[in-house]
Structure formats: structure tokens, C-alpha cells
mmCIF file of N, CA and C in Angstrom:
data_model
loop_
_atom_site.group_PDB
_atom_site.id
_atom_site.type_symbol
_atom_site.label_atom_id
_atom_site.label_comp_id
_atom_site.label_asym_id
_atom_site.label_seq_id
_atom_site.Cartn_x
_atom_site.Cartn_y
_atom_site.Cartn_z
ATOM 1 N N UNK A 859 13.110 -14.855 -57.067
ATOM 2 C CA UNK A 859 11.791 -14.703 -56.180
ATOM 3 C C UNK A 859 10.952 -14.058 -56.900
ATOM 4 N N UNK A 860 9.764 -14.271 -56.676
ATOM 5 C CA UNK A 860 8.770 -13.614 -57.339
ATOM 6 C C UNK A 860 8.153 -12.263 -56.685
ATOM 7 N N UNK A 861 7.846 -11.453 -57.168
ATOM 8 C CA UNK A 861 7.148 -10.440 -56.373
ATOM 9 C C UNK A 861 6.209 -10.515 -55.267
ATOM 10 N N UNK A 862 5.241 -11.383 -55.464
ATOM 11 C CA UNK A 862 4.530 -11.874 -54.851
ATOM 12 C C UNK A 862 4.680 -12.218 -53.172
ATOM 13 N N UNK A 863 5.838 -13.822 -53.671
ATOM 14 C CA UNK A 863 6.601 -14.333 -52.587
ATOM 15 C C UNK A 863 7.224 -13.386 -51.802
ATOM 16 N N UNK A 864 8.123 -12.251 -52.073
ATOM 17 C CA UNK A 864 8.908 -10.643 -51.474
ATOM 18 C C UNK A 864 7.652 -10.105 -50.738
ATOM 19 N N UNK A 865 6.642 -9.916 -51.513
ATOM 20 C CA UNK A 865 5.526 -8.968 -50.802
ATOM 21 C C UNK A 865 4.909 -9.936 -49.207
ATOM 22 N N UNK A 866 4.690 -11.145 -49.457
ATOM 23 C CA UNK A 866 4.316 -12.012 -48.429
ATOM 24 C C UNK A 866 5.474 -11.955 -47.525
ATOM 25 N N UNK A 867 6.715 -12.385 -47.289
ATOM 26 C CA UNK A 867 7.521 -12.580 -46.398
ATOM 27 C C UNK A 867 7.644 -10.775 -46.223
ATOM 28 N N UNK A 868 7.734 -9.636 -46.933
ATOM 29 C CA UNK A 868 7.981 -8.595 -46.145
ATOM 30 C C UNK A 868 7.116 -7.894 -45.245
ATOM 31 N N UNK A 869 5.581 -8.591 -45.637
ATOM 32 C CA UNK A 869 4.593 -8.800 -44.651
ATOM 33 C C UNK A 869 4.532 -8.918 -43.478
ATOM 34 N N UNK A 870 5.059 -10.701 -43.476
ATOM 35 C CA UNK A 870 5.309 -10.897 -42.041
ATOM 36 C C UNK A 870 6.295 -10.461 -41.391
ATOM 37 N N UNK A 871 7.148 -10.175 -41.993
ATOM 38 C CA UNK A 871 8.680 -9.577 -40.928
ATOM 39 C C UNK A 871 8.170 -8.425 -40.384
ATOM 40 N N UNK A 872 7.324 -7.503 -41.067
ATOM 41 C CA UNK A 872 6.816 -6.402 -40.435
ATOM 42 C C UNK A 872 5.647 -6.618 -39.515
ATOM 43 N N UNK A 873 5.127 -7.391 -39.748
ATOM 44 C CA UNK A 873 4.210 -7.966 -38.638
ATOM 45 C C UNK A 873 4.742 -8.522 -37.064
ATOM 46 N N UNK A 874 5.850 -9.329 -37.551
ATOM 47 C CA UNK A 874 6.402 -10.163 -36.348
ATOM 48 C C UNK A 874 7.120 -8.773 -36.122
ATOM 49 N N UNK A 875 8.016 -7.820 -36.255
ATOM 50 C CA UNK A 875 8.720 -6.649 -35.862
ATOM 51 C C UNK A 875 7.584 -5.394 -34.815
ATOM 52 N N UNK A 876 6.214 -5.581 -35.805
ATOM 53 C CA UNK A 876 5.655 -4.532 -34.799
ATOM 54 C C UNK A 876 5.158 -5.831 -33.706
ATOM 55 N N UNK A 877 5.133 -7.026 -33.566
ATOM 56 C CA UNK A 877 4.666 -7.485 -32.443
ATOM 57 C C UNK A 877 5.737 -7.813 -31.445
ATOM 58 N N UNK A 878 6.897 -6.937 -31.701
ATOM 59 C CA UNK A 878 7.890 -7.277 -30.688
ATOM 60 C C UNK A 878 8.403 -5.927 -30.264
ATOM 61 N N UNK A 879 7.127 -4.940 -30.484
ATOM 62 C CA UNK A 879 7.645 -3.723 -29.726
ATOM 63 C C UNK A 879 7.377 -3.854 -28.478
ATOM 64 N N UNK A 880 8.482 -3.566 -27.446
ATOM 65 C CA UNK A 880 8.485 -3.404 -25.799
ATOM 66 C C UNK A 880 6.928 -2.652 -25.806
ATOM 67 N N UNK A 881 6.223 -1.852 -26.222
ATOM 68 C CA UNK A 881 4.962 -1.598 -25.495
ATOM 69 C C UNK A 881 4.044 -2.256 -25.714
ATOM 70 N N UNK A 882 4.503 -3.478 -26.572
ATOM 71 C CA UNK A 882 2.630 -4.267 -26.967
ATOM 72 C C UNK A 882 2.520 -4.571 -25.432
ATOM 73 N N UNK A 883 3.555 -4.960 -24.281
ATOM 74 C CA UNK A 883 3.476 -5.473 -23.300
ATOM 75 C C UNK A 883 2.738 -4.111 -22.078
ATOM 76 N N UNK A 884 2.473 -3.136 -22.218
ATOM 77 C CA UNK A 884 2.735 -2.043 -21.242
ATOM 78 C C UNK A 884 0.679 -2.221 -21.446
ATOM 79 N N UNK A 885 -0.021 -1.551 -20.731
ATOM 80 C CA UNK A 885 -1.109 -1.364 -20.542
ATOM 81 C C UNK A 885 -1.446 0.218 -19.537
ATOM 82 N N UNK A 886 -2.049 1.212 -20.108
ATOM 83 C CA UNK A 886 -2.453 2.158 -19.053
ATOM 84 C C UNK A 886 -3.183 2.003 -17.860
ATOM 85 N N UNK A 887 -2.445 3.012 -16.501
ATOM 86 C CA UNK A 887 -3.390 2.358 -15.480
ATOM 87 C C UNK A 887 -3.294 3.925 -14.884
ATOM 88 N N UNK A 888 -4.500 4.401 -14.563
ATOM 89 C CA UNK A 888 -4.683 5.584 -14.036
ATOM 90 C C UNK A 888 -5.126 5.144 -12.729
ATOM 91 N N UNK A 889 -5.392 6.433 -12.097
ATOM 92 C CA UNK A 889 -6.595 6.235 -10.849
ATOM 93 C C UNK A 889 -5.707 7.616 -9.636
ATOM 94 N N UNK A 890 -6.803 7.529 -8.438
ATOM 95 C CA UNK A 890 -6.513 8.370 -7.589
ATOM 96 C C UNK A 890 -6.198 8.101 -6.330
ATOM 97 N N UNK A 891 -5.420 9.014 -5.995
ATOM 98 C CA UNK A 891 -4.345 8.525 -4.598
ATOM 99 C C UNK A 891 -5.078 9.747 -3.409
ATOM 100 N N UNK A 892 -5.378 9.585 -2.696
ATOM 101 C CA UNK A 892 -6.150 10.345 -1.310
ATOM 102 C C UNK A 892 -5.270 9.607 -0.122
ATOM 103 N N UNK A 893 -5.066 10.632 0.550
ATOM 104 C CA UNK A 893 -4.394 10.028 2.231
ATOM 105 C C UNK A 893 -5.326 10.869 3.103
ATOM 106 N N UNK A 894 -6.022 9.961 3.856
ATOM 107 C CA UNK A 894 -6.755 10.559 4.744
ATOM 108 C C UNK A 894 -7.901 11.297 4.170
ATOM 109 N N UNK A 895 -8.091 11.072 3.556
ATOM 110 C CA UNK A 895 -9.663 10.860 2.696
ATOM 111 C C UNK A 895 -9.431 12.352 1.755
ATOM 112 N N UNK A 896 -7.808 12.712 1.639
ATOM 113 C CA UNK A 896 -7.621 14.141 0.962
ATOM 114 C C UNK A 896 -7.142 13.500 -0.296
ATOM 115 N N UNK A 897 -7.349 14.433 -1.409
ATOM 116 C CA UNK A 897 -6.124 13.988 -2.796
ATOM 117 C C UNK A 897 -4.794 14.332 -1.993
ATOM 118 N N UNK A 898 -3.540 13.310 -2.779
ATOM 119 C CA UNK A 898 -2.376 13.526 -2.105
ATOM 120 C C UNK A 898 -2.263 14.610 -3.392
ATOM 121 N N UNK A 899 -1.907 15.727 -2.841
ATOM 122 C CA UNK A 899 -1.263 16.989 -3.236
ATOM 123 C C UNK A 899 -0.149 16.938 -4.684
ATOM 124 N N UNK A 900 0.903 16.283 -3.693
ATOM 125 C CA UNK A 900 1.998 15.541 -4.669
ATOM 126 C C UNK A 900 2.852 14.447 -4.423
ATOM 127 N N UNK A 901 3.579 13.943 -5.006
ATOM 128 C CA UNK A 901 3.964 12.427 -4.630
ATOM 129 C C UNK A 901 4.440 11.742 -5.448
ATOM 130 N N UNK A 902 5.105 10.566 -5.609
ATOM 131 C CA UNK A 902 5.168 9.330 -6.899
ATOM 132 C C UNK A 902 4.580 8.011 -6.344
ATOM 133 N N UNK A 903 4.156 7.910 -7.555
ATOM 134 C CA UNK A 903 3.747 6.459 -7.963
ATOM 135 C C UNK A 903 4.493 5.320 -8.760
ATOM 136 N N UNK A 904 5.171 4.392 -8.036
ATOM 137 C CA UNK A 904 6.159 3.185 -8.823
ATOM 138 C C UNK A 904 5.500 1.889 -9.111
ATOM 139 N N UNK A 905 5.169 1.479 -10.406
ATOM 140 C CA UNK A 905 4.602 -0.094 -10.343
ATOM 141 C C UNK A 905 5.413 -0.902 -10.421
ATOM 142 N N UNK A 906 5.714 -1.860 -9.914
ATOM 143 C CA UNK A 906 7.114 -2.827 -9.802
ATOM 144 C C UNK A 906 6.634 -4.365 -10.260
ATOM 145 N N UNK A 907 6.767 -4.815 -11.077
ATOM 146 C CA UNK A 907 6.477 -6.187 -11.818
ATOM 147 C C UNK A 907 6.858 -7.147 -10.861
ATOM 148 N N UNK A 908 6.010 -8.067 -10.481
ATOM 149 C CA UNK A 908 6.552 -9.129 -9.307
ATOM 150 C C UNK A 908 7.312 -10.358 -10.345
ATOM 151 N N UNK A 909 7.225 -10.220 -11.122
ATOM 152 C CA UNK A 909 8.276 -11.331 -11.757
ATOM 153 C C UNK A 909 9.491 -10.541 -12.714
ATOM 154 N N UNK A 910 9.140 -9.291 -12.954
ATOM 155 C CA UNK A 910 10.857 -8.679 -13.629
ATOM 156 C C UNK A 910 10.456 -7.344 -13.026
ATOM 157 N N UNK A 911 11.056 -7.736 -11.864
ATOM 158 C CA UNK A 911 11.272 -5.663 -11.354
ATOM 159 C C UNK A 911 11.973 -4.746 -12.010
ATOM 160 N N UNK A 912 12.820 -5.190 -13.170
ATOM 161 C CA UNK A 912 13.289 -4.130 -13.935
ATOM 162 C C UNK A 912 13.046 -4.057 -14.521
ATOM 163 N N UNK A 913 11.410 -3.669 -15.405
ATOM 164 C CA UNK A 913 10.528 -3.347 -16.262
ATOM 165 C C UNK A 913 9.821 -2.720 -15.211
ATOM 166 N N UNK A 914 10.002 -1.911 -14.176
ATOM 167 C CA UNK A 914 8.788 -0.998 -13.505
ATOM 168 C C UNK A 914 8.388 0.323 -14.091
ATOM 169 N N UNK A 915 7.681 1.036 -13.920
ATOM 170 C CA UNK A 915 7.149 2.013 -14.078
ATOM 171 C C UNK A 915 6.648 3.303 -13.313
ATOM 172 N N UNK A 916 7.202 4.229 -13.214
ATOM 173 C CA UNK A 916 6.241 5.352 -12.109
ATOM 174 C C UNK A 916 6.520 7.145 -12.857
ATOM 175 N N UNK A 917 5.626 7.174 -12.101
ATOM 176 C CA UNK A 917 5.569 9.158 -12.806
ATOM 177 C C UNK A 917 4.924 9.420 -11.173
ATOM 178 N N UNK A 918 4.734 10.936 -11.419
ATOM 179 C CA UNK A 918 4.481 11.645 -10.325
ATOM 180 C C UNK A 918 2.796 12.031 -10.258
ATOM 181 N N UNK A 919 2.689 12.251 -8.831
ATOM 182 C CA UNK A 919 1.366 12.615 -8.260
ATOM 183 C C UNK A 919 0.922 14.024 -8.087
ATOM 184 N N UNK A 920 -0.311 14.252 -9.555
ATOM 185 C CA UNK A 920 -0.274 15.518 -8.984
ATOM 186 C C UNK A 920 -1.821 16.155 -8.450
ATOM 187 N N UNK A 921 -2.038 16.394 -7.688
ATOM 188 C CA UNK A 921 -3.530 16.715 -7.227
ATOM 189 C C UNK A 921 -4.450 15.230 -7.106
ATOM 190 N N UNK A 922 -3.235 14.427 -6.745
ATOM 191 C CA UNK A 922 -4.428 13.389 -6.467
ATOM 192 C C UNK A 922 -4.393 12.295 -7.681
ATOM 193 N N UNK A 923 -3.880 12.727 -8.803
ATOM 194 C CA UNK A 923 -4.098 11.823 -10.192
ATOM 195 C C UNK A 923 -2.990 11.517 -10.581
ATOM 196 N N UNK A 924 -2.632 10.356 -11.200
ATOM 197 C CA UNK A 924 -1.677 10.106 -11.729
ATOM 198 C C UNK A 924 -2.341 8.816 -13.406
ATOM 199 N N UNK A 925 -1.349 8.988 -14.289
ATOM 200 C CA UNK A 925 -1.698 7.738 -15.265
ATOM 201 C C UNK A 925 -0.224 7.475 -15.839
ATOM 202 N N UNK A 926 0.059 6.400 -15.795
ATOM 203 C CA UNK A 926 1.063 5.914 -16.490
ATOM 204 C C UNK A 926 0.878 4.393 -17.300
ATOM 205 N N UNK A 927 1.689 3.831 -18.294
ATOM 206 C CA UNK A 927 2.058 2.794 -19.051
ATOM 207 C C UNK A 927 2.662 1.938 -18.226
ATOM 208 N N UNK A 928 2.384 1.002 -17.699
ATOM 209 C CA UNK A 928 2.899 -0.301 -17.166
ATOM 210 C C UNK A 928 2.776 -1.324 -17.686
ATOM 211 N N UNK A 929 4.041 -2.856 -17.211
ATOM 212 C CA UNK A 929 4.089 -3.845 -17.852
ATOM 213 C C UNK A 929 2.415 -4.725 -17.161
ATOM 214 N N UNK A 930 2.039 -5.281 -17.822
ATOM 215 C CA UNK A 930 1.290 -6.633 -17.476
ATOM 216 C C UNK A 930 1.650 -7.325 -16.813
ATOM 217 N N UNK A 931 0.644 -7.727 -15.841
ATOM 218 C CA UNK A 931 1.041 -9.112 -15.129
ATOM 219 C C UNK A 931 0.561 -8.293 -13.118
ATOM 220 N N UNK A 932 0.840 -9.200 -12.661
ATOM 221 C CA UNK A 932 0.604 -8.737 -11.032
ATOM 222 C C UNK A 932 2.032 -7.926 -10.569
ATOM 223 N N UNK A 933 1.895 -7.055 -9.917
ATOM 224 C CA UNK A 933 2.831 -6.224 -9.605
ATOM 225 C C UNK A 933 2.499 -5.481 -8.505
ATOM 226 N N UNK A 934 3.975 -4.846 -7.475
ATOM 227 C CA UNK A 934 3.597 -4.422 -6.128
ATOM 228 C C UNK A 934 3.610 -2.641 -6.240
ATOM 229 N N UNK A 935 3.534 -2.153 -5.752
ATOM 230 C CA UNK A 935 2.470 -0.632 -5.688
ATOM 231 C C UNK A 935 3.351 0.159 -4.738
ATOM 232 N N UNK A 936 4.644 1.167 -4.908
ATOM 233 C CA UNK A 936 5.156 1.961 -4.135
ATOM 234 C C UNK A 936 4.535 3.201 -4.248
ATOM 235 N N UNK A 937 4.213 3.869 -3.249
ATOM 236 C CA UNK A 937 3.597 5.280 -3.145
ATOM 237 C C UNK A 937 4.088 6.348 -2.273
ATOM 238 N N UNK A 938 4.623 7.131 -2.520
ATOM 239 C CA UNK A 938 5.153 8.297 -1.522
ATOM 240 C C UNK A 938 4.780 9.440 -2.176
ATOM 241 N N UNK A 939 4.377 10.226 -0.698
ATOM 242 C CA UNK A 939 3.822 11.636 -0.668
ATOM 243 C C UNK A 939 4.989 11.983 0.394
ATOM 244 N N UNK A 940 5.897 13.022 0.489
ATOM 245 C CA UNK A 940 6.743 13.686 1.083
ATOM 246 C C UNK A 940 5.602 14.524 1.684
ATOM 247 N N UNK A 941 6.295 15.560 2.707
ATOM 248 C CA UNK A 941 6.083 16.578 3.168
ATOM 249 C C UNK A 941 6.692 17.389 3.600
ATOM 250 N N UNK A 942 6.721 18.685 3.852
ATOM 251 C CA UNK A 942 7.686 19.502 4.639
ATOM 252 C C UNK A 942 7.178 19.658 6.007
ATOM 253 N N UNK A 943 8.815 19.657 6.738
ATOM 254 C CA UNK A 943 9.228 19.310 8.187
ATOM 255 C C UNK A 943 9.673 20.529 8.778
ATOM 256 N N UNK A 944 10.038 21.354 7.637
ATOM 257 C CA UNK A 944 10.912 23.038 8.148
ATOM 258 C C UNK A 944 11.807 22.980 7.250
ATOM 259 N N UNK A 945 12.779 24.335 7.192
ATOM 260 C CA UNK A 945 13.288 24.716 6.441
ATOM 261 C C UNK A 945 14.658 24.719 6.900
ATOM 262 N N UNK A 946 15.606 24.615 5.815
ATOM 263 C CA UNK A 946 16.886 24.523 6.205
ATOM 264 C C UNK A 946 17.634 25.605 5.539
ATOM 265 N N UNK A 947 18.536 26.685 6.434
ATOM 266 C CA UNK A 947 19.394 27.661 5.960
ATOM 267 C C UNK A 947 19.813 27.423 4.635
ATOM 268 N N UNK A 948 20.162 28.134 3.887
ATOM 269 C CA UNK A 948 20.814 28.594 2.683
ATOM 270 C C UNK A 948 22.520 28.769 2.588
ATOM 271 N N UNK A 949 23.294 27.960 2.231
ATOM 272 C CA UNK A 949 24.730 28.999 2.624
ATOM 273 C C UNK A 949 24.709 30.199 1.940
ATOM 274 N N UNK A 950 24.117 30.431 0.862
ATOM 275 C CA UNK A 950 24.379 32.049 0.044
ATOM 276 C C UNK A 950 23.070 32.333 0.743
ATOM 277 N N UNK A 951 23.012 34.159 0.951
ATOM 278 C CA UNK A 951 22.143 34.246 1.438
ATOM 279 C C UNK A 951 21.405 35.285 0.295
ATOM 280 N N UNK A 952 21.450 35.312 -0.815
ATOM 281 C CA UNK A 952 20.175 35.211 -2.384
ATOM 282 C C UNK A 952 19.567 34.403 -1.897
ATOM 283 N N UNK A 953 19.265 33.226 -1.678
ATOM 284 C CA UNK A 953 19.208 32.142 -2.014
ATOM 285 C C UNK A 953 18.005 31.744 -0.737
ATOM 286 N N UNK A 954 16.709 31.289 -1.191
ATOM 287 C CA UNK A 954 15.381 31.199 -0.042
ATOM 288 C C UNK A 954 16.175 29.944 0.640
ATOM 289 N N UNK A 955 15.615 29.790 1.905
ATOM 290 C CA UNK A 955 15.704 28.231 2.515
ATOM 291 C C UNK A 955 15.514 27.058 1.966
ATOM 292 N N UNK A 956 16.043 25.863 2.139
ATOM 293 C CA UNK A 956 15.592 24.855 1.303
ATOM 294 C C UNK A 956 14.302 24.130 1.772
ATOM 295 N N UNK A 957 13.288 23.724 1.762
ATOM 296 C CA UNK A 957 12.692 22.724 2.612
ATOM 297 C C UNK A 957 13.161 21.261 2.845
ATOM 298 N N UNK A 958 12.411 20.867 4.594
ATOM 299 C CA UNK A 958 12.920 19.128 4.729
ATOM 300 C C UNK A 958 11.938 19.234 5.030
ATOM 301 N N UNK A 959 12.121 17.913 4.349
ATOM 302 C CA UNK A 959 11.467 16.828 3.632
ATOM 303 C C UNK A 959 11.187 15.182 4.444
ATOM 304 N N UNK A 960 9.904 14.848 4.654
ATOM 305 C CA UNK A 960 10.113 13.542 5.239
ATOM 306 C C UNK A 960 8.829 13.147 4.795
ATOM 307 N N UNK A 961 8.952 11.481 4.444
ATOM 308 C CA UNK A 961 7.838 10.784 4.234
ATOM 309 C C UNK A 961 6.725 10.754 4.935
ATOM 310 N N UNK A 962 5.559 10.833 4.342
ATOM 311 C CA UNK A 962 4.200 11.276 4.727
ATOM 312 C C UNK A 962 3.361 9.734 5.049
ATOM 313 N N UNK A 963 3.688 8.933 4.679
ATOM 314 C CA UNK A 963 3.069 7.587 4.341
ATOM 315 C C UNK A 963 4.022 6.332 5.053
ATOM 316 N N UNK A 964 3.162 5.404 5.760
ATOM 317 C CA UNK A 964 4.072 4.425 6.594
ATOM 318 C C UNK A 964 4.590 3.753 5.225
ATOM 319 N N UNK A 965 5.952 2.817 5.872
ATOM 320 C CA UNK A 965 6.429 2.126 5.497
ATOM 321 C C UNK A 965 5.688 1.013 4.338
ATOM 322 N N UNK A 966 4.669 0.768 4.860
ATOM 323 C CA UNK A 966 3.766 -0.245 4.399
ATOM 324 C C UNK A 966 3.017 0.237 2.846
ATOM 325 N N UNK A 967 3.317 1.384 2.859
ATOM 326 C CA UNK A 967 3.552 1.858 1.349
ATOM 327 C C UNK A 967 3.837 2.371 0.211
ATOM 328 N N UNK A 968 5.164 1.985 0.773
ATOM 329 C CA UNK A 968 6.763 2.528 0.107
ATOM 330 C C UNK A 968 7.573 1.689 0.469
ATOM 331 N N UNK A 969 8.378 1.819 0.966
ATOM 332 C CA UNK A 969 9.510 0.457 1.482
ATOM 333 C C UNK A 969 9.350 -0.594 1.429
ATOM 334 N N UNK A 970 8.338 -1.194 2.392
ATOM 335 C CA UNK A 970 7.910 -2.474 2.369
ATOM 336 C C UNK A 970 6.384 -2.421 2.179
ATOM 337 N N UNK A 971 6.001 -2.009 1.068
ATOM 338 C CA UNK A 971 4.978 -1.943 -0.049
ATOM 339 C C UNK A 971 4.076 -3.198 0.162
ATOM 340 N N UNK A 972 2.597 -3.017 0.918
ATOM 341 C CA UNK A 972 1.885 -4.221 0.725
ATOM 342 C C UNK A 972 0.872 -3.724 -0.355
ATOM 343 N N UNK A 973 1.040 -3.007 -1.187
ATOM 344 C CA UNK A 973 0.300 -2.773 -2.380
ATOM 345 C C UNK A 973 -0.015 -3.579 -3.180
ATOM 346 N N UNK A 974 -0.683 -4.205 -3.913
ATOM 347 C CA UNK A 974 -0.396 -5.167 -5.078
ATOM 348 C C UNK A 974 -1.593 -5.020 -6.250
ATOM 349 N N UNK A 975 -1.083 -4.628 -7.407
ATOM 350 C CA UNK A 975 -3.025 -4.771 -8.181
ATOM 351 C C UNK A 975 -2.089 -5.672 -9.327
ATOM 352 N N UNK A 976 -3.137 -6.176 -10.323
ATOM 353 C CA UNK A 976 -2.542 -6.917 -11.430
ATOM 354 C C UNK A 976 -3.274 -6.517 -12.304
ATOM 355 N N UNK A 977 -1.878 -5.677 -13.769
ATOM 356 C CA UNK A 977 -2.111 -4.952 -14.538
ATOM 357 C C UNK A 977 -2.564 -5.861 -15.659
ATOM 358 N N UNK A 978 -3.878 -5.648 -16.355
ATOM 359 C CA UNK A 978 -4.518 -5.959 -17.369
ATOM 360 C C UNK A 978 -4.137 -5.613 -18.760
ATOM 361 N N UNK A 979 -4.649 -6.087 -19.820
ATOM 362 C CA UNK A 979 -4.637 -5.585 -21.102
ATOM 363 C C UNK A 979 -5.848 -4.519 -21.465
ATOM 364 N N UNK A 980 -5.179 -3.542 -21.653
ATOM 365 C CA UNK A 980 -6.155 -2.207 -21.971
ATOM 366 C C UNK A 980 -6.353 -1.185 -20.853
ATOM 367 N N UNK A 981 -6.991 0.095 -20.799
ATOM 368 C CA UNK A 981 -6.759 0.572 -19.569
ATOM 369 C C UNK A 981 -7.409 0.393 -18.372
ATOM 370 N N UNK A 982 -6.982 0.698 -16.977
ATOM 371 C CA UNK A 982 -7.660 -0.181 -16.322
ATOM 372 C C UNK A 982 -7.367 1.275 -14.726
ATOM 373 N N UNK A 983 -8.238 1.319 -14.150
ATOM 374 C CA UNK A 983 -8.214 2.544 -12.815
ATOM 375 C C UNK A 983 -8.171 1.842 -11.639
ATOM 376 N N UNK A 984 -7.101 1.972 -10.847
ATOM 377 C CA UNK A 984 -6.355 1.875 -9.559
ATOM 378 C C UNK A 984 -6.136 2.728 -8.564
ATOM 379 N N UNK A 985 -7.229 3.118 -7.448
ATOM 380 C CA UNK A 985 -7.202 4.412 -6.800
ATOM 381 C C UNK A 985 -7.011 3.588 -5.131
ATOM 382 N N UNK A 986 -6.271 4.322 -4.721
ATOM 383 C CA UNK A 986 -5.498 4.107 -3.169
ATOM 384 C C UNK A 986 -6.098 4.795 -2.668
ATOM 385 N N UNK A 987 -6.662 4.304 -1.226
ATOM 386 C CA UNK A 987 -7.396 5.279 -0.178
ATOM 387 C C UNK A 987 -6.123 5.019 0.978
ATOM 388 N N UNK A 988 -5.514 6.121 1.326
ATOM 389 C CA UNK A 988 -4.351 5.435 2.152
ATOM 390 C C UNK A 988 -4.529 6.507 3.408
ATOM 391 N N UNK A 989 -3.536 5.925 4.571
ATOM 392 C CA UNK A 989 -4.164 6.573 5.412
ATOM 393 C C UNK A 989 -2.375 7.027 6.029
ATOM 394 N N UNK A 990 -2.335 7.910 6.949
ATOM 395 C CA UNK A 990 -1.078 8.605 7.447
ATOM 396 C C UNK A 990 -0.370 7.735 8.175
ATOM 397 N N UNK A 991 -1.450 6.758 9.246
ATOM 398 C CA UNK A 991 -1.243 6.265 10.129
ATOM 399 C C UNK A 991 -0.914 4.789 10.224
#
């Protein structure tokens, strides 16, 4: 095999290997999540592809903002924003009470989500203005 042929084969193999990276089918998705007009202080957002839910992406929401890399294509969005509803005493007197949490959003935004987006190539912004009722 000539040096030229070996070089061409190496370049082609490298090109195909780069094209097969899992990240090639991911796009940056970012945005703001508000609840009743206010930024969601803390929470979580998941983007679940409609065609392959094993490739989901998720990240924490902080001060209303999120950014993640998600698989391209149509997807369901699940948003959870828990709130503290009380405190549970600790069995250890040296530890502070534990917060008791409850989901603040209706099921239509999480367990029975009606939210959908289409993740396109490149970066995109998807804001979610949600209500607690």
C-alpha cells in the first residue's frame, strides 16, 4: 500500500469516527423557567425525546435559568419545582430538622407533562412561563 493510499484511508476512517460521536446529535438548549411570573428559584428540567426516551437530558434549574445539551428532535419536557411545606424532626439531636418537600407545579408540567419542544441543530432558547394552579 502506498503512503498516499494509507493517508487517504486514515483520513476517511477519522472522518467517520468523528461523525459517529454521540455528541453530534446533541444541541444546546437554554432558557428561563418562571412560576406565576417569578423565576423558579430551584428545580429540575428534563428533556425526553419522543422517539427514544432512553436518551433523555436533565439539569438543575437555578435562579430560574437552565442550560443543557439535549438530543435533537421532538421532545417532552418535564419540570419539577419543589417547595418546603414543613420540617421533620431529626432522630439525632445534633442535626437540624429535615425539610418536607412537595411539588409546587401541577402534574401537567411533570408526571403528566403536556410540554413539548423541538430541539433543533445549534443553540436554542426555550422559556417556560408556568402557573402553580
